[in-house]
C-alpha cells in the first residue's frame, strides 16, 4: 500500500506540471527517507504530536537561513553528529544529540543541508517559531523554567514541581477570563489553600517578584497559545481562584 501510494504520488507530481521546485523536493524527500533522516526528523514545523526526536526541518530553516556560516556547520554536524554537551535544540526535542550519519556521502549531506536551509516556510510559521524561541528565552530568564516545562512529564514515576505550560493551556484556553487571572497568578503567586493543580509536587506558586507586568502578560499570551491537541483531558478551571491580594 505504502509503495503504491508512493508510486501514485510520484505519478501525480509527474502529471501536474512538475515545477523544478517540486521535482527537487521529491528528490530530497526520497534521499532523506532512504538515509533514515525521517526516523528522527520531519519537514513540517507542526509540533502537536508531543516532543519529536529531532527538530523539524522548517525549524532548522528558520533558525539558520540568514546565517552565512550555517551551511558549513550544519554539513559538519550531519556528517559527524552533534555534541552531547552542546545541545542546540534543548527543550524542543527528545534526543540530546544526533549520532553521526555514517551512511551519507558528503555530496548527499551537502545537498540535504542546502535543501533544508532553503526550505520554503510561510510567514505565519516563521513568526510562530520565532515567537516560541523568544518566549522560551524569556521564560528561562524569568526563572519559570526552574519549576515549569513546556511539555507534560511523560515518565510515570516523575511528579513534576509545577504543571507544564501545555497543560495550563489545555485547562484555560476555553476560558475568556483566563488571561487576566493567569497574569495575576504569575505576578502575585497562588495561595495554595485550594490546590488548583493536583498532580504536582509544589502546593503553590510563589510570587514572581522580579518579572515585569508586560513580560508576565507576554508569557501568559504565549502559554495560552500553545497547541493542546493530544493532551490528556484536564480538570476544569477551579471555581474559586484563590489568588493573593497585593
Ligand atoms: C537518531 C536520530 C536522528 C537521525 C537519524 C538524524 N538526525 Fe538530525 N538531529 C537529531 C537530533 C536529536 C538533532 C538535534 C541535536 C541538538 O539538539 O543539538 C538533530 C539536528 C539536525 C540538524 C540541525 C543541527 C543544528 O546544529 O541545529 C540538521 C540539519 C539535521 N539534524 C539533519 C539531519 C539529516 C540530513 C539526517 C539524515 C541524513 C539526520 N539529521 C538524521 C537526530 C537525528
Ligand atoms: C518556584 C516554582 C515556580 C516558579 C519559579 C514559577 N512557577 Fe508557575 N506554578 C508553580 C506551581 C507549583 C503552580 C501550580 C499552582 C497551584 O496549584 O496553586 C504554578 C502555576 C502556574 C500557572 C497556572 C496558575 C493558575 O492560576 O492555575 C501559570 C500560568 C504559571 N505557573 C506560569 C508561570 C510563569 C510564567 C513563571 C515565570 C515568570 C512561573 N510560573 C514561575 C510553580 C512555579
Coordinates of C-alpha atoms and ligand atoms in Angstrom, one line a residue:
X1 CA 0.0 0.0 0.0
X2 CA 2.7 2.4 1.0
X3 CA 4.6 1.6 -2.1
X4 CA 1.5 2.1 -4.2
X5 CA 0.9 5.4 -2.6
X6 CA 4.5 6.5 -3.2
X7 CA 4.1 5.4 -6.8
X8 CA 0.8 7.3 -7.0
X9 CA 2.2 10.5 -5.5
X10 CA 5.1 10.2 -8.0
X11 CA 2.6 9.9 -10.8
X12 CA 0.6 12.9 -9.6
X13 CA 3.7 15.0 -9.4
X14 CA 4.6 13.8 -12.9
X15 CA 1.2 14.7 -14.3
X16 CA 0.6 18.0 -12.6
X17 CA 3.1 20.3 -14.3
X18 CA 6.3 19.3 -12.3
X19 CA 8.0 22.6 -11.5
X20 CA 11.7 22.3 -10.7
X21 CA 10.9 23.0 -7.1
X22 CA 8.5 20.1 -6.8
X23 CA 11.0 17.8 -8.6
X24 CA 13.8 18.9 -6.2
X25 CA 11.6 18.4 -3.2
X26 CA 10.6 14.9 -4.3
X27 CA 14.3 14.0 -4.9
X28 CA 15.4 15.3 -1.5
X29 CA 12.5 13.7 0.4
X30 CA 13.4 10.4 -1.2
X31 CA 17.1 10.8 -0.3
X32 CA 16.3 11.9 3.3
X33 CA 14.0 8.9 3.6
X34 CA 16.5 6.5 2.2
X35 CA 19.2 7.7 4.6
X36 CA 17.0 7.4 7.6
X37 CA 16.7 11.1 8.5
X38 CA 12.9 10.8 9.0
X39 CA 13.4 8.3 11.8
X40 CA 14.0 11.4 13.9
X41 CA 13.0 14.4 11.8
X42 CA 10.0 15.7 9.9
X43 CA 9.7 18.5 7.5
X44 CA 6.8 20.5 8.8
X45 CA 7.1 22.5 11.9
X46 CA 3.9 21.2 13.5
X47 CA 4.8 20.0 17.0
X48 CA 1.3 19.0 18.1
X49 CA 2.2 15.3 18.5
X50 CA 4.3 15.6 21.6
X51 CA 8.1 16.0 21.6
X52 CA 9.8 14.8 18.4
X53 CA 13.2 13.2 18.5
X54 CA 14.8 15.8 16.3
X55 CA 13.9 19.4 15.2
X56 CA 11.7 19.7 12.1
X57 CA 13.5 20.9 9.0
X58 CA 11.3 24.0 8.8
X59 CA 12.5 25.0 12.3
X60 CA 16.1 24.4 11.2
X61 CA 15.5 26.6 8.1
X62 CA 14.0 29.4 10.1
X63 CA 16.9 29.4 12.6
X64 CA 19.7 29.3 10.2
X65 CA 18.7 30.7 6.8
X66 CA 20.2 34.2 7.5
X67 CA 23.4 32.8 8.9
X68 CA 26.2 32.7 6.4
X69 CA 28.2 30.2 8.4
X70 CA 25.3 27.8 8.8
X71 CA 25.9 25.7 5.8
X72 CA 29.4 24.5 6.7
X73 CA 28.4 24.0 10.4
X74 CA 25.3 22.0 9.6
X75 CA 27.1 19.9 7.0
X76 CA 29.7 19.0 9.6
X77 CA 27.0 18.2 12.1
X78 CA 25.0 16.0 9.7
X79 CA 28.2 14.0 8.8
X80 CA 29.8 13.8 12.2
X81 CA 26.8 14.1 14.5
X82 CA 26.2 16.8 17.2
X83 CA 27.9 17.1 20.6
X84 CA 26.1 15.8 23.7
X85 CA 27.3 18.7 25.7
X86 CA 26.4 21.4 23.2
X87 CA 22.7 20.8 22.7
X88 CA 21.3 23.2 20.0
X89 CA 17.6 22.1 20.4
X90 CA 17.4 21.6 24.1
X91 CA 13.8 21.7 25.4
X92 CA 12.4 21.2 21.9
X93 CA 13.4 17.7 21.1
X94 CA 13.5 14.4 23.0
X95 CA 17.1 13.4 22.0
X96 CA 20.1 15.1 23.3
X97 CA 22.3 14.7 20.2
X98 CA 22.3 13.5 16.7
X99 CA 24.5 10.5 16.0
X100 CA 26.9 10.6 13.0
X101 CA 25.0 9.7 9.8
X102 CA 27.6 7.3 8.6
X103 CA 25.6 6.1 5.6
X104 CA 25.5 9.5 3.9
X105 CA 28.2 10.7 1.5
X106 CA 29.5 14.2 1.7
X107 CA 27.7 15.2 -1.5
X108 CA 24.4 13.8 -0.3
X109 CA 24.8 15.5 3.0
X110 CA 25.6 18.8 1.3
X111 CA 22.5 18.5 -0.9
X112 CA 20.3 17.8 2.0
X113 CA 21.6 20.7 4.1
X114 CA 21.2 23.1 1.2
X115 CA 17.7 21.9 0.7
X116 CA 16.8 22.2 4.4
X117 CA 18.2 25.7 4.8
X118 CA 16.4 26.9 1.6
X119 CA 13.0 25.3 2.6
X120 CA 10.0 27.4 2.0
X121 CA 8.4 28.4 5.2
X122 CA 5.3 30.7 5.2
X123 CA 5.5 33.9 7.1
X124 CA 3.0 32.9 9.8
X125 CA 5.0 29.8 10.7
X126 CA 8.2 31.9 10.8
X127 CA 6.6 34.3 13.2
X128 CA 5.2 31.5 15.4
X129 CA 8.6 29.7 15.6
X130 CA 10.5 32.9 16.3
X131 CA 8.0 33.9 19.0
X132 CA 8.3 30.4 20.5
X133 CA 12.1 30.8 20.7
X134 CA 11.8 34.3 22.2
X135 CA 9.3 33.2 24.8
X136 CA 11.4 30.1 25.7
X137 CA 14.3 32.6 26.3
X138 CA 12.1 34.9 28.4
X139 CA 10.7 32.1 30.4
X140 CA 14.2 30.9 31.2
X141 CA 15.4 34.5 32.0
X142 CA 12.4 35.0 34.3
X143 CA 13.1 31.8 36.2
X144 CA 9.9 30.0 35.1
X145 CA 11.9 27.0 33.9
X146 CA 13.1 26.3 37.4
X147 CA 9.7 24.8 38.1
X148 CA 7.8 24.6 34.7
X149 CA 8.4 22.7 31.5
X150 CA 6.6 23.3 28.2
X151 CA 5.8 19.7 27.7
X152 CA 3.9 17.5 30.2
X153 CA 6.0 14.9 32.0
X154 CA 5.5 11.5 30.4
X155 CA 7.7 9.4 32.7
X156 CA 5.2 7.7 35.0
X157 CA 7.4 7.8 38.1
X158 CA 8.2 11.5 37.9
X159 CA 6.0 14.0 39.7
X160 CA 6.8 17.5 38.3
X161 CA 7.2 20.6 40.6
X162 CA 4.6 22.5 38.6
X163 CA 2.1 22.0 35.8
X164 CA 3.6 22.1 32.2
X165 CA 2.7 25.1 30.1
X166 CA 0.9 22.9 27.6
X167 CA -1.3 21.5 30.4
X168 CA -2.0 25.1 31.6
X169 CA -3.1 25.9 28.1
X170 CA -5.3 22.8 27.9
X171 CA -7.1 23.8 31.1
X172 CA -7.6 27.6 30.5
X173 CA -7.8 28.1 26.7
X174 CA -11.6 27.9 26.6
X175 CA -11.9 30.4 29.4
X176 CA -12.4 34.0 28.3
X177 CA -11.1 35.5 31.6
X178 CA -8.1 33.3 31.7
X179 CA -5.6 35.8 30.6
X180 CA -6.0 38.3 33.5
X181 CA -6.4 35.6 36.1
X182 CA -3.2 33.9 35.0
X183 CA -1.2 37.1 34.8
X184 CA -2.4 37.7 38.4
X185 CA -1.3 34.2 39.4
X186 CA 2.1 34.8 37.8
X187 CA 2.8 38.2 39.4
X188 CA 1.2 37.6 42.9
X189 CA 1.6 33.8 43.2
X190 CA -1.2 31.4 44.0
X191 CA -2.3 30.7 47.6
X192 CA -2.2 27.0 47.9
X193 CA -5.2 26.8 50.3
X194 CA -7.2 25.3 47.5
X195 CA -4.8 23.3 45.4
X196 CA -5.5 24.2 41.8
X197 CA -3.1 21.7 40.4
X198 CA -3.2 18.2 42.0
X199 CA -0.6 16.3 40.1
X200 CA 2.4 18.4 41.0
X201 CA 4.9 18.5 43.8
X202 CA 4.6 22.1 45.0
X203 CA 1.5 23.3 46.7
X204 CA 1.5 26.8 45.3
X205 CA 3.5 29.2 43.1
X206 CA 5.4 31.9 44.9
X207 CA 5.0 35.4 43.5
X208 CA 7.4 36.1 40.7
X209 CA 8.6 39.4 42.1
X210 CA 11.2 40.3 39.5
X211 CA 9.0 39.7 36.5
X212 CA 7.7 42.9 34.8
X213 CA 4.0 43.2 34.1
X214 CA 4.4 43.2 30.4
X215 CA 6.6 40.2 30.4
X216 CA 4.1 38.3 32.5
X217 CA 1.4 39.2 30.0
X218 CA 3.5 38.2 27.1
X219 CA 4.4 34.8 28.7
X220 CA 0.7 34.1 29.6
X221 CA -0.4 35.0 26.0
X222 CA 2.2 32.6 24.7
X223 CA 1.3 29.8 27.2
X224 CA -2.4 30.1 26.2
X225 CA -1.5 29.9 22.5
X226 CA 0.3 26.6 22.9
X227 CA -1.0 23.6 21.0
X228 CA -3.2 21.4 23.2
X229 CA -4.1 18.6 20.7
X230 CA -3.3 15.2 22.1
X231 CA -3.2 16.3 25.7
X232 CA -4.9 14.2 28.3
X233 CA -8.2 15.9 29.4
X234 CA -7.6 18.1 32.4
X235 CA -9.7 19.1 35.4
X236 CA -11.8 22.1 34.8
X237 CA -10.8 25.6 35.8
X238 CA -11.1 25.8 39.6
X239 CA -14.3 27.7 40.5
X240 CA -12.6 29.7 43.3
X241 CA -9.3 31.2 42.2
X242 CA -7.5 31.9 45.5
X243 CA -5.2 34.5 44.2
X244 CA -3.3 36.5 46.8
X245 CA -4.3 40.2 47.1
X246 CA -1.4 42.6 46.9
Ligands
LIG1 C1 18.7 9.1 15.5 C2 18.0 10.4 15.3 C3 18.5 11.3 14.1 C4 18.7 10.9 12.8 C5 18.6 9.5 12.2 C6 19.1 12.1 12.1 N1 19.0 13.2 13.0 FE1 19.4 15.1 12.5 N2 19.2 15.6 14.5 C7 18.8 14.8 15.5 C8 18.8 15.5 16.8 C9 18.4 14.9 18.1 C10 19.1 16.8 16.5 C11 19.2 18.0 17.5 C12 20.6 18.0 18.1 C13 20.8 19.1 19.1 O1 19.9 19.5 19.8 O2 22.0 19.6 19.3 C14 19.4 16.9 15.0 C15 19.7 18.0 14.4 C16 19.8 18.1 13.0 C17 20.1 19.3 12.3 C18 20.3 20.7 12.9 C19 21.7 20.8 13.6 C20 21.9 22.0 14.4 O3 23.1 22.3 14.7 O4 21.0 22.8 14.7 C21 20.1 19.0 10.9 C22 20.4 20.0 9.8 C23 19.9 17.6 10.8 N3 19.7 17.1 12.1 C24 19.8 16.9 9.6 C25 19.8 15.5 9.5 C26 19.8 14.8 8.3 C27 20.0 15.4 6.9 C28 19.7 13.5 8.6 C29 19.8 12.3 7.7 C30 21.0 12.2 6.9 C31 19.5 13.4 10.1 N4 19.6 14.7 10.6 C32 19.4 12.2 10.8 C33 18.5 13.4 15.4 C34 18.7 12.7 14.2
LIG2 C1 9.1 28.1 42.4 C2 8.4 27.4 41.4 C3 7.7 28.2 40.3 C4 8.2 29.2 39.5 C5 9.6 29.8 39.5 C6 7.1 29.6 38.6 N1 6.0 28.8 38.8 FE1 4.3 28.9 37.8 N2 3.5 27.5 39.0 C7 4.2 26.8 40.0 C8 3.2 25.9 40.7 C9 3.6 25.0 41.8 C10 2.0 26.1 40.1 C11 0.6 25.4 40.5 C12 0.0 26.3 41.5 C13 -1.2 25.8 42.3 O1 -1.6 24.6 42.2 O2 -1.7 26.6 43.1 C14 2.2 27.1 39.1 C15 1.1 27.5 38.2 C16 1.3 28.4 37.2 C17 0.3 28.8 36.3 C18 -1.2 28.5 36.4 C19 -1.8 29.3 37.5 C20 -3.2 29.0 37.7 O3 -3.9 30.0 38.2 O4 -3.7 27.9 37.5 C21 0.9 29.7 35.4 C22 0.2 30.4 34.2 C23 2.3 29.8 35.7 N3 2.5 29.0 36.8 C24 3.2 30.5 35.0 C25 4.5 30.8 35.4 C26 5.4 31.7 34.8 C27 5.1 32.5 33.5 C28 6.5 31.7 35.5 C29 7.7 32.6 35.3 C30 7.5 34.0 35.3 C31 6.3 30.8 36.6 N4 5.1 30.3 36.5 C32 7.3 30.6 37.6 C33 5.5 26.9 40.3 C34 6.3 27.9 39.8

